[in-house]
Amino acid sequence: MAALGASNVLITATDMASYLTDWRKRYIGQARAVLRPGSTEEVAEAVRIAARHDVALVPQGGNTGLSGGATPDESGTQAVLSLGRLRAVRSIDPANNTITVEAGCILAEVQDAARAAGRLFPLSLAAEGSCTIGGNLATNAGGTAVLCYGTTRELCLGLEVVTPAGEIWNGLRGLRKDNTGYDLRDLFIGAEGTLGVITAAVMKLYPQPAAQVTALAAVSSPHAALKLLELAQGAAGPLLTGFELMSDFCLELVRRHFPQMRYPFAQRYPQVVLLELSDNESEAHARGLFEGMMETAFDDGLVLDAVVAESLTASRAFWDLREHIPLAQAEEGLNIKHDIAVPISRIGHFIDYTDALIAAAAPGARMVVFGHLGDGNLHYNVQTPEGGDARAFLNRYQEQLNRLVYDSVVAHHGSISAEHGLGRLKIEDNARTKSAVELGLMRTLKQALDPHGRMNPGKVIGGVR
Ligand SMILES: Cc1cc2nc3c(=O)[nH]c(=O)nc-3n(C[C@H](O)[C@H](O)[C@H](O)COP(=O)(O)OP(=O)(O)OC[C@H]3O[C@@H](n4cnc5c(N)ncnc54)[C@H](O)[C@@H]3O)c2cc1C
C-alpha cells in the first residue's frame, strides 16, 4: 500500500465494483485489490510486489473490451492493475509525425492532442470516449479507419512495457525502420495483457485531411456492396477511409429503438453502405471524385439510391446510425455476437452460406449483419426470433450457432476474432480452430515471458495457475 499510496489500493467491494465486471456484463469477477499506480515506476513496483506474494495481475484500461479480457476470475485471488492514472501525453513530434502517450490516455484525448498539433490520429471507434490507448494496443483494436490506416498495431512505432518480472523495457522508438532483431513490440500488441503491461507508446500521426465526404449508398446485396468497394478503391485509392455495411434489419432495429434518429432514404433497401472519402486537396476535389464514382456506380446498376452529407452534422448523423446498431441490438434483447474476418473476396459467399446454415439450424433467427466491409470484418450477430424468449433461445442455440459460424469462418480461411480479441470468451473456440503448431508456439512464448503465469492468467490461451 505504501508504494502506491493507500488511496490507490482499493479493497472494499464498493470501491472495486466497477473494475470487476466487463462492459457486456457477461463476467463478474472477484479481486483481492485494485491497484492504481500513477507512473511506469509504480507499475513496475506493483508487479514486483505482486510477484513476491505470488498474486496474478489483470491489467485494465477503460474496461470497454468485449471479450472479458480485463475482468479478474471468480477466485478472489487476483488483483486488477488499472492503468487509468497513467494519463500523460509525453511528447508530440509533428516533424516525425509521432505522439508519445501513456497507456491510460483515453483514445479521444490522443485524437484531440494530435488535432491540436495540426495532425490526425486516425484510430476511431465507438468506445473512444472511454477506451485507453493501452487497451487499444493490448487488443490490437480496429475501428472505422483500418481500410486506410491499418489496425492499432500498424499505428504503433514503439512501446514501453513492464515485464512480468517487474523490469521496465523502454522501446519508445519513433522509427519507421528498425531491423535489429526480434520485434518485441509486436509481441505485446494484441497479447491482451498476458505477456506484460504496456505503460506508454509512440504512435503514428498523419496530416489532417482538408475535406471529408460522407455518404450513404443503398445496394441490393453484400455482393453489390463488394463491387461498389472495388469501384470506390479503384477511383479513390487511399482516399477511401471508410466503407461500412449495414443490412436493412440493422437499420430497422435502430429505427425501432431510436426513433428520433433520421433515416435519410424515402424507402427501405436491402443493404446500405456508409462511405467516407478523406481528401488532402479540397472539398470540391473530394466531391468531384465522389460524384464521378457514384455516376459510374449508378450506370453499372450497383447503387439503387445515394445521399451525401451536406454538413458535419449530417456526416455525424450517418456515423451515428452505424454506431447505434449495437445499442439497438442490446435494446432488442439478448443476442449472439460474432466478430469475424474473412478475405474480402469471400464475404459474399460467407454470408449466403452461413445465413442458410443458421436458418436451417434455428428457424426464425434474425441475422444482424454489419461491419467494416472494407476490412473483411463483419459483426455477424444472431437475434432471437421475433417475440421469442431470448434466454431460452440462447440456452438452446448459442453453442451450436457459435460452432456453426466459426466452422464456416475456418472454411472461408478467416479469423474467429477480427478486432475484439479472445479474452476469456473465445479461448475454446480458438483452441479448436487453430493448428497444434500455432497453439504450441503461443504457449512457448507465454512460458518464456511469463514462466509463473502471473500476467492475466486464463485469457487468450487459457490455462489456470
Ligand atoms: C460501444 C463499443 C464499441 C466498440 N467498437 C470497437 C471497434 O469498432 N473496434 C474494436 O477493435 N473494438 C471495439 N470495441 C472494443 C473495445 O473498445 C476495444 O477492445 C478497446 O481497444 C479496449 O480498450 P480498453 O482500454 O477499454 O481496454 P480494457 O477493456 O480495459 O482491456 C482490454 C484487454 O487489454 C488488456 N489491457 C488493457 N490495458 C492494458 C495495458 N496497458 N497493458 C497490457 N494489457 C492491457 C486487458 O487486460 C484486456 O485483456 C468497442 C467497445 C464498445 C463498448
mmCIF file of C-alpha atoms in Angstrom, residues 64-418:
data_model
loop_
_atom_site.group_PDB
_atom_site.id
_atom_site.type_symbol
_atom_site.label_atom_id
_atom_site.label_comp_id
_atom_site.label_asym_id
_atom_site.label_seq_id
_atom_site.Cartn_x
_atom_site.Cartn_y
_atom_site.Cartn_z
ATOM 1 C CA THR A 64 -14.650 -1.434 -22.697
ATOM 2 C CA GLY A 65 -13.276 -4.728 -24.069
ATOM 3 C CA LEU A 66 -15.883 -7.089 -25.488
ATOM 4 C CA SER A 67 -14.206 -10.432 -24.722
ATOM 5 C CA GLY A 68 -13.893 -10.315 -20.927
ATOM 6 C CA GLY A 69 -10.085 -9.905 -21.027
ATOM 7 C CA ALA A 70 -9.952 -7.179 -18.380
ATOM 8 C CA THR A 71 -12.117 -8.933 -15.774
ATOM 9 C CA PRO A 72 -10.486 -10.982 -12.984
ATOM 10 C CA ASP A 73 -11.729 -14.527 -12.396
ATOM 11 C CA GLU A 74 -14.100 -15.504 -9.579
ATOM 12 C CA SER A 75 -11.394 -16.823 -7.200
ATOM 13 C CA GLY A 76 -10.768 -13.508 -5.459
ATOM 14 C CA THR A 77 -7.016 -14.220 -5.529
ATOM 15 C CA GLN A 78 -6.105 -11.928 -8.454
ATOM 16 C CA ALA A 79 -5.550 -8.173 -8.441
ATOM 17 C CA VAL A 80 -6.681 -5.712 -11.088
ATOM 18 C CA LEU A 81 -3.897 -3.398 -12.281
ATOM 19 C CA SER A 82 -5.644 -0.289 -13.545
ATOM 20 C CA LEU A 83 -3.616 1.930 -15.889
ATOM 21 C CA GLY A 84 -6.140 4.756 -15.623
ATOM 22 C CA ARG A 85 -3.762 7.147 -13.827
ATOM 23 C CA LEU A 86 -1.033 6.958 -16.473
ATOM 24 C CA ARG A 87 -2.648 9.746 -18.450
ATOM 25 C CA ALA A 88 0.171 11.980 -19.765
ATOM 26 C CA VAL A 89 0.842 12.911 -23.373
ATOM 27 C CA ARG A 90 4.618 12.778 -23.018
ATOM 28 C CA SER A 91 5.510 14.464 -26.294
ATOM 29 C CA ILE A 92 4.409 15.286 -29.819
ATOM 30 C CA ASP A 93 6.890 15.442 -32.696
ATOM 31 C CA PRO A 94 4.986 16.893 -35.679
ATOM 32 C CA ALA A 95 8.053 16.680 -37.937
ATOM 33 C CA ASN A 96 8.399 12.963 -37.178
ATOM 34 C CA ASN A 97 4.606 12.581 -37.226
ATOM 35 C CA THR A 98 4.568 10.849 -33.852
ATOM 36 C CA ILE A 99 2.926 11.226 -30.463
ATOM 37 C CA THR A 100 4.197 9.558 -27.291
ATOM 38 C CA VAL A 101 1.417 8.805 -24.831
ATOM 39 C CA GLU A 102 0.946 6.913 -21.605
ATOM 40 C CA ALA A 103 -1.178 3.777 -21.626
ATOM 41 C CA GLY A 104 -4.090 5.233 -19.651
ATOM 42 C CA CYS A 105 -4.707 8.094 -22.114
ATOM 43 C CA ILE A 106 -8.287 7.941 -23.372
ATOM 44 C CA LEU A 107 -8.351 7.432 -27.143
ATOM 45 C CA ALA A 108 -10.383 10.634 -27.713
ATOM 46 C CA GLU A 109 -7.720 12.590 -25.772
ATOM 47 C CA VAL A 110 -4.998 11.256 -28.066
ATOM 48 C CA GLN A 111 -7.066 12.295 -31.097
ATOM 49 C CA ASP A 112 -7.548 15.776 -29.526
ATOM 50 C CA ALA A 113 -3.844 16.183 -28.750
ATOM 51 C CA ALA A 114 -2.959 15.247 -32.325
ATOM 52 C CA ARG A 115 -5.561 17.666 -33.702
ATOM 53 C CA ALA A 116 -4.198 20.479 -31.533
ATOM 54 C CA ALA A 117 -0.797 19.884 -33.161
ATOM 55 C CA GLY A 118 -2.374 20.009 -36.637
ATOM 56 C CA ARG A 119 -2.219 16.250 -37.122
ATOM 57 C CA LEU A 120 -4.596 13.312 -37.351
ATOM 58 C CA PHE A 121 -4.509 10.261 -35.110
ATOM 59 C CA PRO A 122 -6.779 8.039 -37.185
ATOM 60 C CA LEU A 123 -7.766 5.274 -34.763
ATOM 61 C CA SER A 124 -11.501 5.724 -34.172
ATOM 62 C CA LEU A 125 -14.159 3.527 -32.585
ATOM 63 C CA ALA A 126 -17.470 3.987 -30.833
ATOM 64 C CA ALA A 127 -15.885 3.489 -27.394
ATOM 65 C CA GLU A 128 -13.255 6.216 -27.992
ATOM 66 C CA GLY A 129 -14.572 8.376 -25.126
ATOM 67 C CA SER A 130 -13.740 5.608 -22.609
ATOM 68 C CA CYS A 131 -11.189 3.151 -24.032
ATOM 69 C CA THR A 132 -7.468 3.733 -23.478
ATOM 70 C CA ILE A 133 -4.555 3.591 -25.855
ATOM 71 C CA GLY A 134 -3.035 0.797 -23.718
ATOM 72 C CA GLY A 135 -6.231 -1.240 -24.144
ATOM 73 C CA ASN A 136 -6.314 -0.448 -27.863
ATOM 74 C CA LEU A 137 -2.762 -1.759 -28.189
ATOM 75 C CA ALA A 138 -3.360 -4.797 -25.987
ATOM 76 C CA THR A 139 -6.400 -5.781 -28.108
ATOM 77 C CA ASN A 140 -4.954 -4.512 -31.410
ATOM 78 C CA ALA A 141 -8.192 -2.575 -31.883
ATOM 79 C CA GLY A 142 -9.553 -1.946 -35.368
ATOM 80 C CA GLY A 143 -12.371 0.571 -35.703
ATOM 81 C CA THR A 144 -13.623 2.556 -38.645
ATOM 82 C CA ALA A 145 -10.481 3.673 -40.498
ATOM 83 C CA VAL A 146 -8.482 0.438 -40.804
ATOM 84 C CA LEU A 147 -9.163 0.403 -44.525
ATOM 85 C CA CYS A 148 -6.768 3.323 -44.979
ATOM 86 C CA TYR A 149 -4.597 3.496 -41.856
ATOM 87 C CA GLY A 150 -4.461 -0.086 -40.557
ATOM 88 C CA THR A 151 -5.134 -1.517 -37.095
ATOM 89 C CA THR A 152 -3.603 -0.223 -33.861
ATOM 90 C CA ARG A 153 -0.600 -2.474 -34.499
ATOM 91 C CA GLU A 154 0.121 -0.651 -37.746
ATOM 92 C CA LEU A 155 -0.192 2.708 -35.989
ATOM 93 C CA CYS A 156 2.392 1.886 -33.325
ATOM 94 C CA LEU A 157 6.126 2.518 -33.671
ATOM 95 C CA GLY A 158 7.364 1.832 -30.156
ATOM 96 C CA LEU A 159 6.338 0.657 -26.700
ATOM 97 C CA GLU A 160 7.330 0.915 -23.073
ATOM 98 C CA VAL A 161 6.450 -2.268 -21.200
ATOM 99 C CA VAL A 162 6.743 -3.565 -17.646
ATOM 100 C CA THR A 163 7.676 -7.230 -17.888
ATOM 101 C CA PRO A 164 6.177 -9.958 -15.673
ATOM 102 C CA ALA A 165 9.410 -9.780 -13.647
ATOM 103 C CA GLY A 166 8.821 -6.087 -12.957
ATOM 104 C CA GLU A 167 11.549 -4.767 -15.267
ATOM 105 C CA ILE A 168 10.951 -1.749 -17.497
ATOM 106 C CA TRP A 169 11.661 -2.197 -21.220
ATOM 107 C CA ASN A 170 11.950 1.190 -22.901
ATOM 108 C CA GLY A 171 11.277 0.600 -26.574
ATOM 109 C CA LEU A 172 9.843 4.073 -27.214
ATOM 110 C CA ARG A 173 11.494 4.446 -30.607
ATOM 111 C CA GLY A 174 9.735 6.571 -33.206
ATOM 112 C CA LEU A 175 11.369 4.786 -36.126
ATOM 113 C CA ARG A 176 9.767 3.602 -39.349
ATOM 114 C CA LYS A 177 12.714 1.332 -39.991
ATOM 115 C CA ASP A 178 14.465 -0.723 -37.314
ATOM 116 C CA ASN A 179 15.682 -4.191 -38.217
ATOM 117 C CA THR A 180 17.630 -5.019 -35.084
ATOM 118 C CA GLY A 181 16.361 -8.442 -34.210
ATOM 119 C CA TYR A 182 13.085 -9.860 -32.920
ATOM 120 C CA ASP A 183 10.232 -7.382 -32.947
ATOM 121 C CA LEU A 184 9.346 -7.296 -29.252
ATOM 122 C CA ARG A 185 6.795 -4.547 -29.799
ATOM 123 C CA ASP A 186 4.651 -6.823 -31.935
ATOM 124 C CA LEU A 187 4.648 -9.485 -29.219
ATOM 125 C CA PHE A 188 2.932 -7.229 -26.708
ATOM 126 C CA ILE A 189 0.430 -5.742 -29.178
ATOM 127 C CA GLY A 190 -2.688 -7.931 -29.262
ATOM 128 C CA ALA A 191 -1.453 -10.042 -26.309
ATOM 129 C CA GLU A 192 -4.335 -8.771 -24.126
ATOM 130 C CA GLY A 193 -2.093 -8.239 -21.127
ATOM 131 C CA THR A 194 -0.872 -11.846 -20.966
ATOM 132 C CA LEU A 195 2.812 -11.073 -21.638
ATOM 133 C CA GLY A 196 3.403 -7.758 -19.858
ATOM 134 C CA VAL A 197 1.937 -4.355 -19.042
ATOM 135 C CA ILE A 198 2.078 -1.648 -21.700
ATOM 136 C CA THR A 199 2.801 1.662 -19.971
ATOM 137 C CA ALA A 200 3.463 4.016 -22.915
ATOM 138 C CA ALA A 201 3.621 4.029 -26.699
ATOM 139 C CA VAL A 202 4.860 6.006 -29.683
ATOM 140 C CA MET A 203 2.001 6.252 -32.180
ATOM 141 C CA LYS A 204 1.984 7.455 -35.792
ATOM 142 C CA LEU A 205 0.308 10.691 -36.835
ATOM 143 C CA TYR A 206 -0.938 11.771 -40.270
ATOM 144 C CA PRO A 207 -1.822 15.058 -41.966
ATOM 145 C CA GLN A 208 -5.318 16.306 -41.170
ATOM 146 C CA PRO A 209 -7.457 15.833 -44.290
ATOM 147 C CA ALA A 210 -8.540 19.105 -45.918
ATOM 148 C CA ALA A 211 -12.041 17.746 -46.538
ATOM 149 C CA GLN A 212 -14.197 14.708 -45.937
ATOM 150 C CA VAL A 213 -17.232 13.450 -47.823
ATOM 151 C CA THR A 214 -19.567 11.046 -46.063
ATOM 152 C CA ALA A 215 -22.369 9.338 -47.946
ATOM 153 C CA LEU A 216 -24.853 6.505 -47.684
ATOM 154 C CA ALA A 217 -25.396 4.305 -50.737
ATOM 155 C CA ALA A 218 -28.219 1.774 -50.980
ATOM 156 C CA VAL A 219 -27.371 -1.521 -52.673
ATOM 157 C CA SER A 220 -29.225 -4.764 -53.334
ATOM 158 C CA SER A 221 -26.890 -7.252 -51.603
ATOM 159 C CA PRO A 222 -23.488 -7.721 -49.940
ATOM 160 C CA HIS A 223 -22.242 -8.841 -53.379
ATOM 161 C CA ALA A 224 -23.221 -5.475 -54.846
ATOM 162 C CA ALA A 225 -21.582 -3.741 -51.876
ATOM 163 C CA LEU A 226 -18.347 -5.588 -52.634
ATOM 164 C CA LYS A 227 -18.462 -4.483 -56.260
ATOM 165 C CA LEU A 228 -19.007 -0.922 -55.038
ATOM 166 C CA LEU A 229 -15.972 -1.305 -52.765
ATOM 167 C CA GLU A 230 -13.844 -2.371 -55.708
ATOM 168 C CA LEU A 231 -15.086 0.568 -57.751
ATOM 169 C CA ALA A 232 -14.509 3.035 -54.891
ATOM 170 C CA GLN A 233 -10.984 1.758 -54.221
ATOM 171 C CA GLY A 234 -10.173 1.970 -57.909
ATOM 172 C CA ALA A 235 -11.444 5.549 -58.111
ATOM 173 C CA ALA A 236 -10.282 6.912 -54.748
ATOM 174 C CA GLY A 237 -7.387 4.652 -53.744
ATOM 175 C CA PRO A 238 -6.121 5.609 -50.273
ATOM 176 C CA LEU A 239 -8.617 8.489 -50.092
ATOM 177 C CA LEU A 240 -11.317 5.934 -49.290
ATOM 178 C CA THR A 241 -11.137 5.947 -45.488
ATOM 179 C CA GLY A 242 -14.426 4.297 -44.520
ATOM 180 C CA PHE A 243 -16.616 1.586 -46.017
ATOM 181 C CA GLU A 244 -19.211 0.131 -43.639
ATOM 182 C CA LEU A 245 -22.035 -2.267 -44.457
ATOM 183 C CA MET A 246 -25.424 -2.221 -42.690
ATOM 184 C CA SER A 247 -28.263 -4.590 -43.545
ATOM 185 C CA ASP A 248 -31.845 -3.333 -43.599
ATOM 186 C CA PHE A 249 -32.640 -5.273 -40.437
ATOM 187 C CA CYS A 250 -29.789 -3.500 -38.588
ATOM 188 C CA LEU A 251 -31.259 -0.139 -39.585
ATOM 189 C CA GLU A 252 -34.765 -1.371 -38.746
ATOM 190 C CA LEU A 253 -33.565 -2.060 -35.200
ATOM 191 C CA VAL A 254 -32.128 1.461 -34.989
ATOM 192 C CA ARG A 255 -35.408 2.918 -36.305
ATOM 193 C CA ARG A 256 -37.362 0.833 -33.784
ATOM 194 C CA HIS A 257 -35.323 1.669 -30.699
ATOM 195 C CA PHE A 258 -34.049 5.166 -31.546
ATOM 196 C CA PRO A 259 -36.983 6.686 -33.479
ATOM 197 C CA GLN A 260 -35.508 10.154 -33.033
ATOM 198 C CA MET A 261 -32.644 9.232 -35.403
ATOM 199 C CA ARG A 262 -33.172 10.262 -39.021
ATOM 200 C CA TYR A 263 -33.120 7.594 -41.708
ATOM 201 C CA PRO A 264 -32.249 9.605 -44.801
ATOM 202 C CA PHE A 265 -33.867 7.484 -47.545
ATOM 203 C CA ALA A 266 -37.543 7.653 -48.555
ATOM 204 C CA GLN A 267 -37.780 3.869 -48.677
ATOM 205 C CA ARG A 268 -36.071 0.770 -47.248
ATOM 206 C CA TYR A 269 -33.301 -1.017 -49.144
ATOM 207 C CA PRO A 270 -31.737 -4.469 -48.554
ATOM 208 C CA GLN A 271 -28.297 -3.079 -47.675
ATOM 209 C CA VAL A 272 -26.815 0.357 -47.035
ATOM 210 C CA VAL A 273 -23.123 1.242 -47.311
ATOM 211 C CA LEU A 274 -21.561 4.148 -45.437
ATOM 212 C CA LEU A 275 -18.664 5.552 -47.466
ATOM 213 C CA GLU A 276 -16.163 8.168 -46.384
ATOM 214 C CA LEU A 277 -13.547 9.896 -48.529
ATOM 215 C CA SER A 278 -10.778 11.969 -46.918
ATOM 216 C CA ASP A 279 -9.070 14.390 -49.246
ATOM 217 C CA ASN A 280 -5.874 16.336 -48.760
ATOM 218 C CA GLU A 281 -6.719 18.824 -51.525
ATOM 219 C CA SER A 282 -10.161 20.434 -51.099
ATOM 220 C CA GLU A 283 -13.862 19.890 -50.557
ATOM 221 C CA ALA A 284 -14.518 20.500 -54.261
ATOM 222 C CA HIS A 285 -11.967 17.852 -55.222
ATOM 223 C CA ALA A 286 -13.445 15.328 -52.792
ATOM 224 C CA ARG A 287 -16.995 15.938 -54.023
ATOM 225 C CA GLY A 288 -15.922 15.771 -57.668
ATOM 226 C CA LEU A 289 -14.263 12.438 -57.013
ATOM 227 C CA PHE A 290 -17.281 11.113 -55.136
ATOM 228 C CA GLU A 291 -19.782 12.263 -57.767
ATOM 229 C CA GLY A 292 -17.746 10.673 -60.591
ATOM 230 C CA MET A 293 -17.631 7.445 -58.642
ATOM 231 C CA MET A 294 -21.379 7.451 -57.970
ATOM 232 C CA GLU A 295 -22.173 8.193 -61.614
ATOM 233 C CA THR A 296 -20.341 5.032 -62.656
ATOM 234 C CA ALA A 297 -21.990 3.074 -59.819
ATOM 235 C CA PHE A 298 -25.492 4.168 -60.922
ATOM 236 C CA ASP A 299 -24.674 3.481 -64.595
ATOM 237 C CA ASP A 300 -23.467 -0.009 -63.665
ATOM 238 C CA GLY A 301 -26.665 -0.614 -61.675
ATOM 239 C CA LEU A 302 -24.650 -1.105 -58.474
ATOM 240 C CA VAL A 303 -26.265 1.631 -56.440
ATOM 241 C CA LEU A 304 -30.035 1.996 -56.007
ATOM 242 C CA ASP A 305 -30.006 5.319 -54.188
ATOM 243 C CA ALA A 306 -27.427 7.596 -52.526
ATOM 244 C CA VAL A 307 -27.355 10.556 -50.193
ATOM 245 C CA VAL A 308 -24.348 12.754 -49.411
ATOM 246 C CA ALA A 309 -23.901 14.517 -46.069
ATOM 247 C CA GLU A 310 -24.080 18.265 -46.688
ATOM 248 C CA SER A 311 -22.665 19.284 -43.321
ATOM 249 C CA LEU A 312 -20.539 17.996 -40.489
ATOM 250 C CA THR A 313 -23.733 17.423 -38.502
ATOM 251 C CA ALA A 314 -25.214 15.323 -41.287
ATOM 252 C CA SER A 315 -21.986 13.342 -41.572
ATOM 253 C CA ARG A 316 -22.068 12.718 -37.812
ATOM 254 C CA ALA A 317 -25.695 11.592 -38.118
ATOM 255 C CA PHE A 318 -24.713 8.973 -40.736
ATOM 256 C CA TRP A 319 -21.997 7.609 -38.453
ATOM 257 C CA ASP A 320 -24.461 7.697 -35.540
ATOM 258 C CA LEU A 321 -26.790 5.388 -37.465
ATOM 259 C CA ARG A 322 -23.921 2.944 -37.849
ATOM 260 C CA GLU A 323 -22.774 3.257 -34.246
ATOM 261 C CA HIS A 324 -26.270 2.824 -32.828
ATOM 262 C CA ILE A 325 -26.635 -0.669 -34.299
ATOM 263 C CA PRO A 326 -25.009 -2.474 -31.321
ATOM 264 C CA LEU A 327 -27.032 -0.318 -28.922
ATOM 265 C CA ALA A 328 -30.276 -1.061 -30.789
ATOM 266 C CA GLN A 329 -29.390 -4.745 -30.735
ATOM 267 C CA ALA A 330 -28.949 -4.620 -26.978
ATOM 268 C CA GLU A 331 -32.345 -2.880 -26.652
ATOM 269 C CA GLU A 332 -33.943 -5.616 -28.767
ATOM 270 C CA GLY A 333 -32.717 -8.204 -26.276
ATOM 271 C CA LEU A 334 -30.056 -10.830 -25.671
ATOM 272 C CA ASN A 335 -28.231 -11.926 -28.799
ATOM 273 C CA ILE A 336 -25.281 -13.965 -30.029
ATOM 274 C CA LYS A 337 -22.312 -11.966 -31.291
ATOM 275 C CA HIS A 338 -19.532 -12.950 -33.677
ATOM 276 C CA ASP A 339 -16.709 -10.580 -34.658
ATOM 277 C CA ILE A 340 -15.256 -12.365 -37.636
ATOM 278 C CA ALA A 341 -12.977 -11.677 -40.598
ATOM 279 C CA VAL A 342 -12.743 -13.447 -43.936
ATOM 280 C CA PRO A 343 -10.856 -12.448 -47.081
ATOM 281 C CA ILE A 344 -12.828 -9.596 -48.674
ATOM 282 C CA SER A 345 -13.295 -11.629 -51.845
ATOM 283 C CA ARG A 346 -15.151 -14.334 -49.873
ATOM 284 C CA ILE A 347 -17.504 -12.220 -47.747
ATOM 285 C CA GLY A 348 -20.492 -12.510 -50.102
ATOM 286 C CA HIS A 349 -20.240 -16.287 -50.192
ATOM 287 C CA PHE A 350 -19.643 -16.462 -46.441
ATOM 288 C CA ILE A 351 -22.861 -14.551 -45.720
ATOM 289 C CA ASP A 352 -25.031 -16.580 -48.151
ATOM 290 C CA TYR A 353 -23.614 -19.899 -46.988
ATOM 291 C CA THR A 354 -23.716 -19.206 -43.247
ATOM 292 C CA ASP A 355 -27.141 -17.486 -43.301
ATOM 293 C CA ALA A 356 -28.571 -20.627 -44.902
ATOM 294 C CA LEU A 357 -26.994 -22.886 -42.261
ATOM 295 C CA ILE A 358 -28.360 -20.730 -39.447
ATOM 296 C CA ALA A 359 -31.841 -20.558 -40.989
ATOM 297 C CA ALA A 360 -31.895 -24.359 -41.129
ATOM 298 C CA ALA A 361 -30.486 -24.854 -37.615
ATOM 299 C CA ALA A 362 -32.504 -22.175 -35.796
ATOM 300 C CA PRO A 363 -35.672 -21.333 -37.733
ATOM 301 C CA GLY A 364 -36.772 -17.719 -37.346
ATOM 302 C CA ALA A 365 -33.415 -16.468 -36.043
ATOM 303 C CA ARG A 366 -32.875 -12.888 -37.218
ATOM 304 C CA MET A 367 -29.468 -12.005 -38.630
ATOM 305 C CA VAL A 368 -27.914 -8.677 -37.618
ATOM 306 C CA VAL A 369 -25.022 -8.339 -40.040
ATOM 307 C CA PHE A 370 -22.989 -5.155 -40.259
ATOM 308 C CA GLY A 371 -19.414 -4.047 -40.056
ATOM 309 C CA HIS A 372 -16.198 -2.916 -41.599
ATOM 310 C CA LEU A 373 -16.718 -4.433 -45.039
ATOM 311 C CA GLY A 374 -13.629 -2.712 -46.412
ATOM 312 C CA ASP A 375 -11.529 -4.722 -43.913
ATOM 313 C CA GLY A 376 -13.312 -8.031 -44.446
ATOM 314 C CA ASN A 377 -14.624 -7.716 -40.869
ATOM 315 C CA LEU A 378 -18.261 -8.430 -40.084
ATOM 316 C CA HIS A 379 -20.218 -8.306 -36.880
ATOM 317 C CA TYR A 380 -22.206 -11.380 -37.744
ATOM 318 C CA ASN A 381 -24.794 -11.455 -34.976
ATOM 319 C CA VAL A 382 -27.882 -13.529 -34.350
ATOM 320 C CA GLN A 383 -31.017 -12.179 -32.718
ATOM 321 C CA THR A 384 -33.824 -14.289 -31.256
ATOM 322 C CA PRO A 385 -36.897 -14.884 -33.449
ATOM 323 C CA GLU A 386 -39.405 -12.014 -33.235
ATOM 324 C CA GLY A 387 -41.265 -12.208 -29.922
ATOM 325 C CA GLY A 388 -39.271 -15.271 -28.795
ATOM 326 C CA ASP A 389 -37.806 -15.948 -25.347
ATOM 327 C CA ALA A 390 -34.241 -14.701 -25.740
ATOM 328 C CA ARG A 391 -32.792 -16.534 -22.735
ATOM 329 C CA ALA A 392 -34.337 -19.857 -23.828
ATOM 330 C CA PHE A 393 -33.084 -19.279 -27.392
ATOM 331 C CA LEU A 394 -29.536 -18.640 -26.195
ATOM 332 C CA ASN A 395 -29.593 -21.652 -23.893
ATOM 333 C CA ARG A 396 -30.714 -23.870 -26.723
ATOM 334 C CA TYR A 397 -28.718 -22.472 -29.655
ATOM 335 C CA GLN A 398 -25.719 -20.398 -28.568
ATOM 336 C CA GLU A 399 -23.133 -23.166 -28.533
ATOM 337 C CA GLN A 400 -24.426 -24.785 -31.696
ATOM 338 C CA LEU A 401 -24.534 -21.494 -33.630
ATOM 339 C CA ASN A 402 -21.091 -20.423 -32.420
ATOM 340 C CA ARG A 403 -19.655 -23.679 -33.680
ATOM 341 C CA LEU A 404 -21.511 -23.404 -36.958
ATOM 342 C CA VAL A 405 -20.346 -19.822 -37.576
ATOM 343 C CA TYR A 406 -16.731 -20.475 -36.574
ATOM 344 C CA ASP A 407 -16.545 -23.620 -38.692
ATOM 345 C CA SER A 408 -17.802 -21.580 -41.619
ATOM 346 C CA VAL A 409 -15.207 -18.889 -40.859
ATOM 347 C CA VAL A 410 -12.446 -21.501 -40.905
ATOM 348 C CA ALA A 411 -13.795 -22.990 -44.139
ATOM 349 C CA HIS A 412 -13.573 -19.483 -45.635
ATOM 350 C CA HIS A 413 -9.973 -19.059 -44.350
ATOM 351 C CA GLY A 414 -10.997 -16.409 -41.844
ATOM 352 C CA SER A 415 -10.489 -15.415 -38.209
ATOM 353 C CA ILE A 416 -12.904 -16.015 -35.321
ATOM 354 C CA SER A 417 -11.873 -12.697 -33.751
ATOM 355 C CA ALA A 418 -11.193 -9.828 -36.108
#
